[in-house]
PDB file of C-alpha atoms and ligand atoms in Angstrom:
ATOM      1  CA  MET K  28     128.038  75.525 106.807  1.00  0.00           C
ATOM      2  CA  ALA K  29     127.901  73.550 103.587  1.00  0.00           C
ATOM      3  CA  SER K  30     130.777  71.135 103.381  1.00  0.00           C
ATOM      4  CA  SER K  31     129.609  69.392 100.226  1.00  0.00           C
ATOM      5  CA  SER K  32     131.542  69.842  97.013  1.00  0.00           C
ATOM      6  CA  PRO K  33     129.748  71.042  93.889  1.00  0.00           C
ATOM      7  CA  PRO K  34     128.143  68.125  92.066  1.00  0.00           C
ATOM      8  CA  GLN K  35     130.296  66.794  89.214  1.00  0.00           C
ATOM      9  CA  PRO K  36     132.877  69.610  89.339  1.00  0.00           C
ATOM     10  CA  SER K  37     134.437  69.659  85.895  1.00  0.00           C
ATOM     11  CA  PRO K  38     135.366  73.293  85.190  1.00  0.00           C
ATOM     12  CA  ARG K  39     138.395  73.330  82.958  1.00  0.00           C
ATOM     13  CA  GLY K  40     141.500  74.877  84.445  1.00  0.00           C
ATOM     14  CA  LEU K  41     139.775  76.105  87.610  1.00  0.00           C
ATOM     15  CA  PRO K  42     140.540  74.218  90.798  1.00  0.00           C
ATOM     16  CA  ALA K  43     137.380  73.056  92.521  1.00  0.00           C
ATOM     17  CA  ALA K  44     138.419  74.578  95.857  1.00  0.00           C
ATOM     18  CA  ALA K  45     138.837  78.044  94.326  1.00  0.00           C
ATOM     19  CA  LEU K  46     135.499  77.691  92.604  1.00  0.00           C
ATOM     20  CA  LEU K  47     133.783  76.791  95.852  1.00  0.00           C
ATOM     21  CA  LEU K  48     135.383  79.779  97.599  1.00  0.00           C
ATOM     22  CA  LEU K  49     134.232  82.077  94.809  1.00  0.00           C
ATOM     23  CA  LEU K  50     130.715  80.700  95.148  1.00  0.00           C
ATOM     24  CA  LEU K  51     130.725  81.268  98.883  1.00  0.00           C
ATOM     25  CA  LEU K  52     131.795  84.876  98.391  1.00  0.00           C
ATOM     26  CA  LEU K  53     129.250  85.471  95.645  1.00  0.00           C
ATOM     27  CA  VAL K  54     126.330  83.801  97.336  1.00  0.00           C
ATOM     28  CA  LEU K  55     126.683  84.225 101.060  1.00  0.00           C
ATOM     29  CA  ALA K  56     128.154  87.673 101.587  1.00  0.00           C
ATOM     30  CA  PRO K  57     125.642  89.823  99.691  1.00  0.00           C
ATOM     31  CA  ALA K  58     122.629  87.729 100.720  1.00  0.00           C
ATOM     32  CA  ALA K  59     123.444  87.983 104.412  1.00  0.00           C
ATOM     33  CA  ASP K  60     123.945  91.751 104.200  1.00  0.00           C
ATOM     34  CA  ALA K  61     120.834  92.479 102.185  1.00  0.00           C
ATOM     35  CA  LEU K  62     118.532  90.556 104.490  1.00  0.00           C
ATOM     36  CA  ALA K  63     119.856  91.348 107.924  1.00  0.00           C
ATOM     37  CA  CYS K  64     117.082  93.545 109.301  1.00  0.00           C
ATOM     38  CA  SER K  65     118.578  93.265 112.770  1.00  0.00           C
ATOM     39  CA  SER K  66     121.784  94.960 111.572  1.00  0.00           C
ATOM     40  CA  GLN K  67     120.041  97.883 109.840  1.00  0.00           C
ATOM     41  CA  ASN K  68     120.794 101.169 111.514  1.00  0.00           C
ATOM     42  CA  ILE K  69     117.354 102.725 111.408  1.00  0.00           C
ATOM     43  CA  THR K  70     116.483 106.103 112.847  1.00  0.00           C
ATOM     44  CA  ASN K  71     114.922 106.087 116.341  1.00  0.00           C
ATOM     45  CA  SER K  72     115.384 102.323 116.450  1.00  0.00           C
ATOM     46  CA  THR K  73     114.132 102.012 120.029  1.00  0.00           C
ATOM     47  CA  LEU K  74     110.627 102.712 118.715  1.00  0.00           C
ATOM     48  CA  TYR K  75     110.560  99.254 117.104  1.00  0.00           C
ATOM     49  CA  SER K  76     110.614  96.044 119.123  1.00  0.00           C
ATOM     50  CA  THR K  77     110.565  93.546 116.271  1.00  0.00           C
ATOM     51  CA  CYS K  78     111.984  93.243 112.783  1.00  0.00           C
ATOM     52  CA  LEU K  79     110.996  90.999 109.907  1.00  0.00           C
ATOM     53  CA  ASP K  80     112.931  90.129 106.779  1.00  0.00           C
ATOM     54  CA  LEU K  81     110.124  90.018 104.238  1.00  0.00           C
ATOM     55  CA  PRO K  82     110.192  87.081 101.804  1.00  0.00           C
ATOM     56  CA  THR K  83     110.763  89.059  98.583  1.00  0.00           C
ATOM     57  CA  LEU K  84     112.566  92.139  97.232  1.00  0.00           C
ATOM     58  CA  SER K  85     115.105  92.056 100.131  1.00  0.00           C
ATOM     59  CA  ALA K  86     112.720  94.269 102.075  1.00  0.00           C
ATOM     60  CA  SER K  87     112.288  94.445 105.815  1.00  0.00           C
ATOM     61  CA  LEU K  88     109.803  95.796 108.298  1.00  0.00           C
ATOM     62  CA  HIS K  89     110.571  97.004 111.817  1.00  0.00           C
ATOM     63  CA  PHE K  90     107.537  97.502 114.041  1.00  0.00           C
ATOM     64  CA  SER K  91     105.996  97.819 117.462  1.00  0.00           C
ATOM     65  CA  TYR K  92     102.351  97.425 118.337  1.00  0.00           C
ATOM     66  CA  ASP K  93     100.700  99.650 120.943  1.00  0.00           C
ATOM     67  CA  ARG K  94      97.707  97.640 122.085  1.00  0.00           C
ATOM     68  CA  ALA K  95      96.328 100.453 124.286  1.00  0.00           C
ATOM     69  CA  ASN K  96      96.244 102.948 121.398  1.00  0.00           C
ATOM     70  CA  SER K  97      95.525 100.347 118.704  1.00  0.00           C
ATOM     71  CA  SER K  98      98.409 101.821 116.765  1.00  0.00           C
ATOM     72  CA  ALA K  99     101.725 100.662 115.371  1.00  0.00           C
ATOM     73  CA  ALA K 100     105.075 102.287 114.712  1.00  0.00           C
ATOM     74  CA  VAL K 101     106.565 100.956 111.492  1.00  0.00           C
ATOM     75  CA  ALA K 102     109.817 101.404 109.607  1.00  0.00           C
ATOM     76  CA  PHE K 103     109.954  99.828 106.155  1.00  0.00           C
ATOM     77  CA  VAL K 104     113.326  99.367 104.427  1.00  0.00           C
ATOM     78  CA  ALA K 105     113.930  98.404 100.775  1.00  0.00           C
ATOM     79  CA  ALA K 106     116.213  99.387  97.927  1.00  0.00           C
ATOM     80  CA  PRO K 107     114.726 100.815  94.716  1.00  0.00           C
ATOM     81  CA  PRO K 108     116.164  98.844  91.759  1.00  0.00           C
ATOM     82  CA  LYS K 109     118.051 101.817  90.262  1.00  0.00           C
ATOM     83  CA  GLY K 110     118.834 103.817  93.355  1.00  0.00           C
ATOM     84  CA  GLU K 111     117.667 107.185  94.552  1.00  0.00           C
ATOM     85  CA  ASP K 112     115.421 108.060  91.572  1.00  0.00           C
ATOM     86  CA  GLY K 113     113.050 105.226  92.434  1.00  0.00           C
ATOM     87  CA  TRP K 114     110.414 104.578  95.072  1.00  0.00           C
ATOM     88  CA  VAL K 115     109.496 102.111  97.793  1.00  0.00           C
ATOM     89  CA  ALA K 116     106.025 101.310  99.095  1.00  0.00           C
ATOM     90  CA  TRP K 117     104.501  99.586 102.087  1.00  0.00           C
ATOM     91  CA  ALA K 118     100.787  99.072 102.590  1.00  0.00           C
ATOM     92  CA  LEU K 119      98.110  97.400 104.614  1.00  0.00           C
ATOM     93  CA  ASN K 120      95.155  96.083 102.694  1.00  0.00           C
ATOM     94  CA  PRO K 121      92.015  95.938 104.854  1.00  0.00           C
ATOM     95  CA  THR K 122      89.873  94.385 102.106  1.00  0.00           C
ATOM     96  CA  ALA K 123      92.004  92.000 100.033  1.00  0.00           C
ATOM     97  CA  THR K 124      95.389  90.269  99.887  1.00  0.00           C
ATOM     98  CA  GLY K 125      96.974  92.001  96.878  1.00  0.00           C
ATOM     99  CA  MET K 126      97.670  95.465  95.554  1.00  0.00           C
ATOM    100  CA  PHE K 127      94.099  96.521  94.810  1.00  0.00           C
ATOM    101  CA  GLY K 128      92.520  97.981  97.923  1.00  0.00           C
ATOM    102  CA  ALA K 129      95.933  98.590  99.481  1.00  0.00           C
ATOM    103  CA  GLN K 130      96.231 101.670 101.693  1.00  0.00           C
ATOM    104  CA  ALA K 131      99.784 102.558 100.806  1.00  0.00           C
ATOM    105  CA  LEU K 132     102.642 104.722 101.992  1.00  0.00           C
ATOM    106  CA  ILE K 133     105.032 105.479  99.148  1.00  0.00           C
ATOM    107  CA  ALA K 134     108.410 107.164  99.611  1.00  0.00           C
ATOM    108  CA  PHE K 135     110.461 108.864  96.911  1.00  0.00           C
ATOM    109  CA  ARG K 136     112.484 111.976  96.237  1.00  0.00           C
ATOM    110  CA  ASP K 137     110.069 114.780  95.302  1.00  0.00           C
ATOM    111  CA  ALA K 138     111.609 118.048  94.093  1.00  0.00           C
ATOM    112  CA  GLY K 139     114.853 116.984  95.730  1.00  0.00           C
ATOM    113  CA  VAL K 140     113.388 116.122  99.128  1.00  0.00           C
ATOM    114  CA  MET K 141     112.637 112.608 100.408  1.00  0.00           C
ATOM    115  CA  THR K 142     108.952 112.432 101.148  1.00  0.00           C
ATOM    116  CA  VAL K 143     106.281 109.868 101.999  1.00  0.00           C
ATOM    117  CA  LYS K 144     102.715 110.183 100.728  1.00  0.00           C
ATOM    118  CA  THR K 145      99.522 108.153 101.075  1.00  0.00           C
ATOM    119  CA  TYR K 146      97.738 106.318  98.263  1.00  0.00           C
ATOM    120  CA  ASN K 147      94.402 104.521  98.116  1.00  0.00           C
ATOM    121  CA  ILE K 148      95.250 102.028  95.384  1.00  0.00           C
ATOM    122  CA  THR K 149      92.238 101.032  93.319  1.00  0.00           C
ATOM    123  CA  ASN K 150      93.821 100.363  89.925  1.00  0.00           C
ATOM    124  CA  THR K 151      97.224 100.621  88.231  1.00  0.00           C
ATOM    125  CA  THR K 152      97.029 104.429  88.108  1.00  0.00           C
ATOM    126  CA  VAL K 153      98.300 105.641  91.453  1.00  0.00           C
ATOM    127  CA  ARG K 154      97.311 109.052  92.727  1.00  0.00           C
ATOM    128  CA  GLU K 155      98.042 110.652  96.077  1.00  0.00           C
ATOM    129  CA  SER K 156      94.896 110.424  98.199  1.00  0.00           C
ATOM    130  CA  PRO K 157      93.679 109.975 101.755  1.00  0.00           C
ATOM    131  CA  ILE K 158      93.774 106.406 103.084  1.00  0.00           C
ATOM    132  CA  SER K 159      91.323 104.602 105.316  1.00  0.00           C
ATOM    133  CA  PHE K 160      93.396 104.740 108.479  1.00  0.00           C
ATOM    134  CA  GLU K 161      95.148 107.565 110.264  1.00  0.00           C
ATOM    135  CA  THR K 162      98.931 107.978 109.968  1.00  0.00           C
ATOM    136  CA  TRP K 163     101.248 110.411 111.725  1.00  0.00           C
ATOM    137  CA  ASP K 164     104.962 111.038 112.374  1.00  0.00           C
ATOM    138  CA  ARG K 165     105.623 110.129 108.742  1.00  0.00           C
ATOM    139  CA  ALA K 166     109.171 110.457 107.431  1.00  0.00           C
ATOM    140  CA  ALA K 167     111.286 109.104 104.573  1.00  0.00           C
ATOM    141  CA  GLU K 168     115.025 108.694 104.122  1.00  0.00           C
ATOM    142  CA  TYR K 169     117.425 107.573 101.417  1.00  0.00           C
ATOM    143  CA  HIS K 170     120.649 105.898 102.575  1.00  0.00           C
ATOM    144  CA  SER K 171     123.304 106.057  99.898  1.00  0.00           C
ATOM    145  CA  ALA K 172     125.547 103.661 101.850  1.00  0.00           C
ATOM    146  CA  ASP K 173     123.284 100.693 101.136  1.00  0.00           C
ATOM    147  CA  GLY K 174     120.927 102.185  98.522  1.00  0.00           C
ATOM    148  CA  THR K 175     117.856 101.736 100.715  1.00  0.00           C
ATOM    149  CA  MET K 176     114.888 103.997 101.187  1.00  0.00           C
ATOM    150  CA  ARG K 177     113.083 103.923 104.507  1.00  0.00           C
ATOM    151  CA  ILE K 178     109.484 104.758 105.324  1.00  0.00           C
ATOM    152  CA  TYR K 179     108.770 105.687 108.941  1.00  0.00           C
ATOM    153  CA  ALA K 180     105.226 106.113 110.225  1.00  0.00           C
ATOM    154  CA  LYS K 181     102.822 105.570 113.028  1.00  0.00           C
ATOM    155  CA  ILE K 182      99.484 104.161 111.978  1.00  0.00           C
ATOM    156  CA  LYS K 183      96.093 103.517 113.512  1.00  0.00           C
ATOM    157  CA  VAL K 184      95.678  99.804 112.942  1.00  0.00           C
ATOM    158  CA  PRO K 185      92.569  99.020 110.874  1.00  0.00           C
ATOM    159  CA  ALA K 186      89.708  97.195 112.579  1.00  0.00           C
ATOM    160  CA  GLY K 187      90.087  93.437 112.661  1.00  0.00           C
ATOM    161  CA  ASP K 188      92.638  91.008 114.049  1.00  0.00           C
ATOM    162  CA  PRO K 189      96.005  92.790 114.456  1.00  0.00           C
ATOM    163  CA  ALA K 190      97.672  89.378 114.188  1.00  0.00           C
ATOM    164  CA  LYS K 191      96.280  88.771 110.691  1.00  0.00           C
ATOM    165  CA  LEU K 192      96.726  91.929 108.645  1.00  0.00           C
ATOM    166  CA  ASN K 193      97.319  91.807 104.903  1.00  0.00           C
ATOM    167  CA  GLN K 194     100.487  93.646 104.003  1.00  0.00           C
ATOM    168  CA  VAL K 195     101.844  94.496 100.576  1.00  0.00           C
ATOM    169  CA  TRP K 196     105.175  96.045  99.679  1.00  0.00           C
ATOM    170  CA  GLN K 197     106.873  97.092  96.453  1.00  0.00           C
ATOM    171  CA  VAL K 198     109.817  98.873  94.836  1.00  0.00           C
ATOM    172  CA  GLY K 199     110.019 100.823  91.570  1.00  0.00           C
ATOM    173  CA  SER K 200     112.846 102.377  89.627  1.00  0.00           C
ATOM    174  CA  SER K 201     111.453 105.749  88.567  1.00  0.00           C
ATOM    175  CA  VAL K 202     109.113 108.623  89.367  1.00  0.00           C
ATOM    176  CA  THR K 203     107.664 111.002  86.755  1.00  0.00           C
ATOM    177  CA  ASN K 204     106.206 114.410  87.726  1.00  0.00           C
ATOM    178  CA  SER K 205     105.904 113.285  91.360  1.00  0.00           C
ATOM    179  CA  VAL K 206     104.016 110.120  90.397  1.00  0.00           C
ATOM    180  CA  PRO K 207     105.658 106.728  91.032  1.00  0.00           C
ATOM    181  CA  ASP K 208     105.954 104.815  87.730  1.00  0.00           C
ATOM    182  CA  ALA K 209     104.812 101.208  87.399  1.00  0.00           C
ATOM    183  CA  HIS K 210     106.987  98.557  89.011  1.00  0.00           C
ATOM    184  CA  ALA K 211     108.437  95.466  87.359  1.00  0.00           C
ATOM    185  CA  LEU K 212     106.275  92.346  87.198  1.00  0.00           C
ATOM    186  CA  ALA K 213     108.890  89.740  88.101  1.00  0.00           C
ATOM    187  CA  ALA K 214     107.984  86.925  90.489  1.00  0.00           C
ATOM    188  CA  GLU K 215     109.596  88.853  93.350  1.00  0.00           C
ATOM    189  CA  ASN K 216     107.343  91.851  92.691  1.00  0.00           C
ATOM    190  CA  ARG K 217     104.204  89.784  92.286  1.00  0.00           C
ATOM    191  CA  GLY K 218     104.993  87.837  95.448  1.00  0.00           C
ATOM    192  CA  ALA K 219     105.450  90.937  97.596  1.00  0.00           C
ATOM    193  CA  LYS K 220     102.505  90.374  99.926  1.00  0.00           C
ATOM    194  CA  GLY K 221     101.726  88.377 103.028  1.00  0.00           C
ATOM    195  CA  THR K 222     100.176  88.264 106.449  1.00  0.00           C
ATOM    196  CA  LEU K 223     101.534  90.591 109.099  1.00  0.00           C
ATOM    197  CA  ASP K 224     101.215  89.616 112.744  1.00  0.00           C
ATOM    198  CA  LEU K 225     101.642  92.863 114.656  1.00  0.00           C
ATOM    199  CA  VAL K 226     101.186  91.085 117.962  1.00  0.00           C
ATOM    200  CA  ALA K 227     104.239  88.866 117.379  1.00  0.00           C
ATOM    201  CA  GLY K 228     107.173  90.019 119.433  1.00  0.00           C
ATOM    202  CA  THR K 229     105.173  92.524 121.473  1.00  0.00           C
ATOM    203  CA  GLY K 230     105.298  90.381 124.603  1.00  0.00           C
ATOM    204  CA  ARG K 231     108.722  91.837 125.346  1.00  0.00           C
ATOM    205  CA  SER K 232     109.651  95.444 125.913  1.00  0.00           C
ATOM    206  CA  PRO K 233     111.566  97.317 123.225  1.00  0.00           C
ATOM    207  CA  ALA K 234     115.181  96.183 123.375  1.00  0.00           C
ATOM    208  CA  PRO K 235     118.307  97.615 121.745  1.00  0.00           C
ATOM    209  CA  ALA K 236     118.714  94.449 119.691  1.00  0.00           C
ATOM    210  CA  PRO K 237     115.440  93.839 117.812  1.00  0.00           C
ATOM    211  CA  THR K 238     113.919  90.395 117.724  1.00  0.00           C
ATOM    212  CA  ARG K 239     114.258  88.680 114.399  1.00  0.00           C
ATOM    213  CA  VAL K 240     111.274  86.675 113.287  1.00  0.00           C
ATOM    214  CA  THR K 241     110.446  84.727 110.194  1.00  0.00           C
ATOM    215  CA  ASP K 242     107.498  85.786 108.093  1.00  0.00           C
ATOM    216  CA  PRO K 243     104.770  83.374 109.173  1.00  0.00           C
ATOM    217  CA  ALA K 244     103.033  83.558 105.818  1.00  0.00           C
ATOM    218  CA  SER K 245     105.967  82.190 103.914  1.00  0.00           C
ATOM    219  CA  GLY K 246     108.101  80.317 106.389  1.00  0.00           C
ATOM    220  CA  VAL K 247     111.111  81.793 104.615  1.00  0.00           C
ATOM    221  CA  SER K 248     114.112  82.191 106.836  1.00  0.00           C
ATOM    222  CA  ARG K 249     117.343  84.013 106.210  1.00  0.00           C
ATOM    223  CA  ILE K 250     119.145  83.051 103.073  1.00  0.00           C
ATOM    224  CA  GLY K 251     122.730  82.251 103.872  1.00  0.00           C
ATOM    225  CA  GLU K 252     121.994  80.299 107.009  1.00  0.00           C
ATOM    226  CA  GLY K 253     121.605  76.597 107.570  1.00  0.00           C
ATOM    227  CA  SER K 254     119.990  74.491 104.901  1.00  0.00           C
ATOM    228  CA  ASN K 255     118.948  77.445 102.740  1.00  0.00           C
ATOM    229  CA  GLY K 256     122.568  78.510 102.444  1.00  0.00           C
ATOM    230  CA  ALA K 257     123.673  75.000 101.622  1.00  0.00           C
ATOM    231  CA  PHE K 258     120.903  74.712  99.060  1.00  0.00           C
ATOM    232  CA  LEU K 259     121.938  77.973  97.394  1.00  0.00           C
ATOM    233  CA  VAL K 260     125.572  76.964  97.260  1.00  0.00           C
ATOM    234  CA  LEU K 261     124.641  73.690  95.624  1.00  0.00           C
ATOM    235  CA  THR K 262     122.291  75.385  93.200  1.00  0.00           C
ATOM    236  CA  PHE K 263     124.893  77.947  92.181  1.00  0.00           C
ATOM    237  CA  ALA K 264     127.567  75.275  91.995  1.00  0.00           C
ATOM    238  CA  PHE K 265     125.306  73.326  89.672  1.00  0.00           C
ATOM    239  CA  LEU K 266     124.594  76.392  87.526  1.00  0.00           C
ATOM    240  CA  VAL K 267     128.257  77.302  87.284  1.00  0.00           C
ATOM    241  CA  SER K 268     129.321  73.781  86.438  1.00  0.00           C
ATOM    242  CA  SER K 269     126.580  73.677  83.792  1.00  0.00           C
ATOM    243  CA  PHE K 270     127.882  76.991  82.468  1.00  0.00           C
ATOM    244  CA  PHE K 271     131.439  75.729  82.206  1.00  0.00           C
ATOM    245  CA  GLY K 272     130.025  72.620  80.583  1.00  0.00           C
ATOM    246  CA  PHE K 273     129.034  74.692  77.552  1.00  0.00           C
ATOM    247  CA  TYR K 274     132.637  75.474  76.702  1.00  0.00           C
TER     248      TYR K 274
HETATM  249  C1  NAG F   3     123.455 104.958 113.077  1.00  0.00           C
HETATM  250  O1  NAG F   3     123.045 106.202 112.494  1.00  0.00           O
HETATM  251  C2  NAG F   3     123.237 107.316 113.337  1.00  0.00           C
HETATM  252  C3  NAG F   3     122.626 108.531 112.664  1.00  0.00           C
HETATM  253  O2  NAG F   3     122.866 108.538 111.290  1.00  0.00           O
HETATM  254  C4  NAG F   3     124.729 107.484 113.637  1.00  0.00           C
HETATM  255  O3  NAG F   3     124.919 108.589 114.501  1.00  0.00           O
HETATM  256  C5  NAG F   3     125.256 106.217 114.296  1.00  0.00           C
HETATM  257  O4  NAG F   3     126.639 106.314 114.478  1.00  0.00           O
HETATM  258  C6  NAG F   3     124.943 105.000 113.426  1.00  0.00           C
HETATM  259  N1  NAG F   3     125.318 103.800 114.154  1.00  0.00           N
HETATM  260  C7  NAG F   3     125.898 102.754 113.551  1.00  0.00           C
HETATM  261  C8  NAG F   3     126.183 101.581 114.412  1.00  0.00           C
HETATM  262  O5  NAG F   3     126.178 102.757 112.351  1.00  0.00           O
HETATM  263  C1  NAG F   4     113.007 110.558 115.504  1.00  0.00           C
HETATM  264  O1  NAG F   4     112.598 111.081 116.757  1.00  0.00           O
HETATM  265  C2  NAG F   4     112.642 112.510 116.841  1.00  0.00           C
HETATM  266  C3  NAG F   4     112.306 112.894 118.262  1.00  0.00           C
HETATM  267  O2  NAG F   4     111.095 112.306 118.670  1.00  0.00           O
HETATM  268  C4  NAG F   4     111.659 113.093 115.824  1.00  0.00           C
HETATM  269  O3  NAG F   4     111.698 114.496 115.864  1.00  0.00           O
HETATM  270  C5  NAG F   4     112.026 112.602 114.441  1.00  0.00           C
HETATM  271  O4  NAG F   4     111.075 113.057 113.503  1.00  0.00           O
HETATM  272  C6  NAG F   4     112.086 111.086 114.395  1.00  0.00           C
HETATM  273  N1  NAG F   4     112.568 110.664 113.093  1.00  0.00           N
HETATM  274  C7  NAG F   4     112.044 109.622 112.439  1.00  0.00           C
HETATM  275  C8  NAG F   4     112.613 109.341 111.097  1.00  0.00           C
HETATM  276  O5  NAG F   4     111.158 108.912 112.920  1.00  0.00           O
HETATM  277  C1  NAG F   5      97.151 107.457 119.685  1.00  0.00           C
HETATM  278  O1  NAG F   5      96.490 107.505 118.419  1.00  0.00           O
HETATM  279  C2  NAG F   5      96.167 108.813 117.961  1.00  0.00           C
HETATM  280  C3  NAG F   5      95.504 108.657 116.617  1.00  0.00           C
HETATM  281  O2  NAG F   5      94.289 107.978 116.748  1.00  0.00           O
HETATM  282  C4  NAG F   5      97.387 109.678 117.851  1.00  0.00           C
HETATM  283  O3  NAG F   5      97.039 110.989 117.462  1.00  0.00           O
HETATM  284  C5  NAG F   5      98.128 109.713 119.174  1.00  0.00           C
HETATM  285  O4  NAG F   5      99.330 110.441 119.024  1.00  0.00           O
HETATM  286  C6  NAG F   5      98.408 108.298 119.623  1.00  0.00           C
HETATM  287  N1  NAG F   5      99.077 108.321 120.903  1.00  0.00           N
HETATM  288  C7  NAG F   5     100.252 107.729 121.087  1.00  0.00           C
HETATM  289  C8  NAG F   5     100.784 107.776 122.496  1.00  0.00           C
HETATM  290  O5  NAG F   5     100.864 107.183 120.183  1.00  0.00           O
HETATM  291  C1  NAG F   6      92.053 104.674  88.982  1.00  0.00           C
HETATM  292  O1  NAG F   6      92.513 105.211  90.196  1.00  0.00           O
HETATM  293  C2  NAG F   6      92.643 106.611  90.157  1.00  0.00           C
HETATM  294  C3  NAG F   6      93.316 107.044  91.441  1.00  0.00           C
HETATM  295  O2  NAG F   6      92.642 106.551  92.573  1.00  0.00           O
HETATM  296  C4  NAG F   6      91.269 107.248  89.969  1.00  0.00           C
HETATM  297  O3  NAG F   6      91.378 108.637  89.941  1.00  0.00           O
HETATM  298  C5  NAG F   6      90.674 106.749  88.660  1.00  0.00           C
HETATM  299  O4  NAG F   6      89.354 107.216  88.550  1.00  0.00           O
HETATM  300  C6  NAG F   6      90.669 105.243  88.622  1.00  0.00           C
HETATM  301  N1  NAG F   6      90.290 104.784  87.292  1.00  0.00           N
HETATM  302  C7  NAG F   6      89.340 103.879  87.098  1.00  0.00           C
HETATM  303  C8  NAG F   6      89.094 103.492  85.685  1.00  0.00           C
HETATM  304  O5  NAG F   6      88.713 103.363  88.031  1.00  0.00           O
HETATM  305  C1  NAG F   7      89.464 104.312  98.059  1.00  0.00           C
HETATM  306  O1  NAG F   7      88.913 104.146  96.761  1.00  0.00           O
HETATM  307  C2  NAG F   7      87.731 103.380  96.728  1.00  0.00           C
HETATM  308  C3  NAG F   7      87.338 103.180  95.282  1.00  0.00           C
HETATM  309  O2  NAG F   7      87.272 104.413  94.622  1.00  0.00           O
HETATM  310  C4  NAG F   7      86.640 104.096  97.552  1.00  0.00           C
HETATM  311  O3  NAG F   7      85.483 103.303  97.565  1.00  0.00           O
HETATM  312  C5  NAG F   7      87.151 104.306  98.963  1.00  0.00           C
HETATM  313  O4  NAG F   7      86.205 105.053  99.710  1.00  0.00           O
HETATM  314  C6  NAG F   7      88.473 105.041  98.960  1.00  0.00           C
HETATM  315  N1  NAG F   7      89.011 105.122 100.309  1.00  0.00           N
HETATM  316  C7  NAG F   7      89.341 106.272 100.873  1.00  0.00           C
HETATM  317  C8  NAG F   7      89.883 106.205 102.244  1.00  0.00           C
HETATM  318  O5  NAG F   7      89.236 107.333 100.290  1.00  0.00           O
END
């Protein structure tokens, strides 16, 4: 845990200790909750042996790889920015690393019912369409308790190395006439892609407590732990002391 004090603490009338406590509450508590894929209560959780906290958008992916059937069970979890009127998407891209070419599953509330549909994404106009690999047992849920939507599916893994798949994920805040509207273009949205290693974690049998792994593409580990947590506290402490400095 970070034991350092904020650099140059000079907030007027606010004791440094109270400020540090406030920072800890602000920074650590929500970050740890939002990213803890291993604490997410997902449906049929024994289907998934491994979970990943993805590096952006506080999204996570639970999965198992069935080598014999060349298929995977996946559960994708993310929170649409404005709650239940939005959408979440998870995709594999067999031909490129970004959004174009992505074979996507998108979940949203359609005529009142949570649903998940498939999209072959070729440009910024999305339209429901078949995708290049088979999917089955598809389901979608919205959890009001934490504001997340979940996509559940089994997929036939595309040809190629199952340890080096291109995955893409996304969240959006609205849906119009059953069509997901464009997402924001912040750094977090643009960075929502990486390499998925389906083979990772499949050496062990499905266990009640899923393995937590770090996304190999980014090397990002959980915010709120170890040096990342300390770094965040210091960064926020610096920002807050700069803020008070303006008064
Ligand atoms: C997980 O969700 C199921 C079904 O919604 C519920 O029955 C169970 O009590 C939940 N478990 C925890 C630990 O929240
Ligand atoms: C959970 O498993 C049951 C029984 O196999 C199945 O009927 C149901 O559709 C599954 N739900 C999800 C969200 O995968
Ligand atoms: C194996 O994959 C096929 C799709 O190619 C699917 O229909 C079948 O249910 C899968 N079997 C298992 C045990 O998952
Ligand atoms: C964009 O993608 C949509 C949906 O796949 C397709 O119908 C449309 O023809 C594409 N537009 C262009 C200009 O390629
Ligand atoms: C996806 O769209 C591209 C471009 O229109 C097309 O070449 C490809 O065959 C489509 N894939 C599927 C599975 O329909």
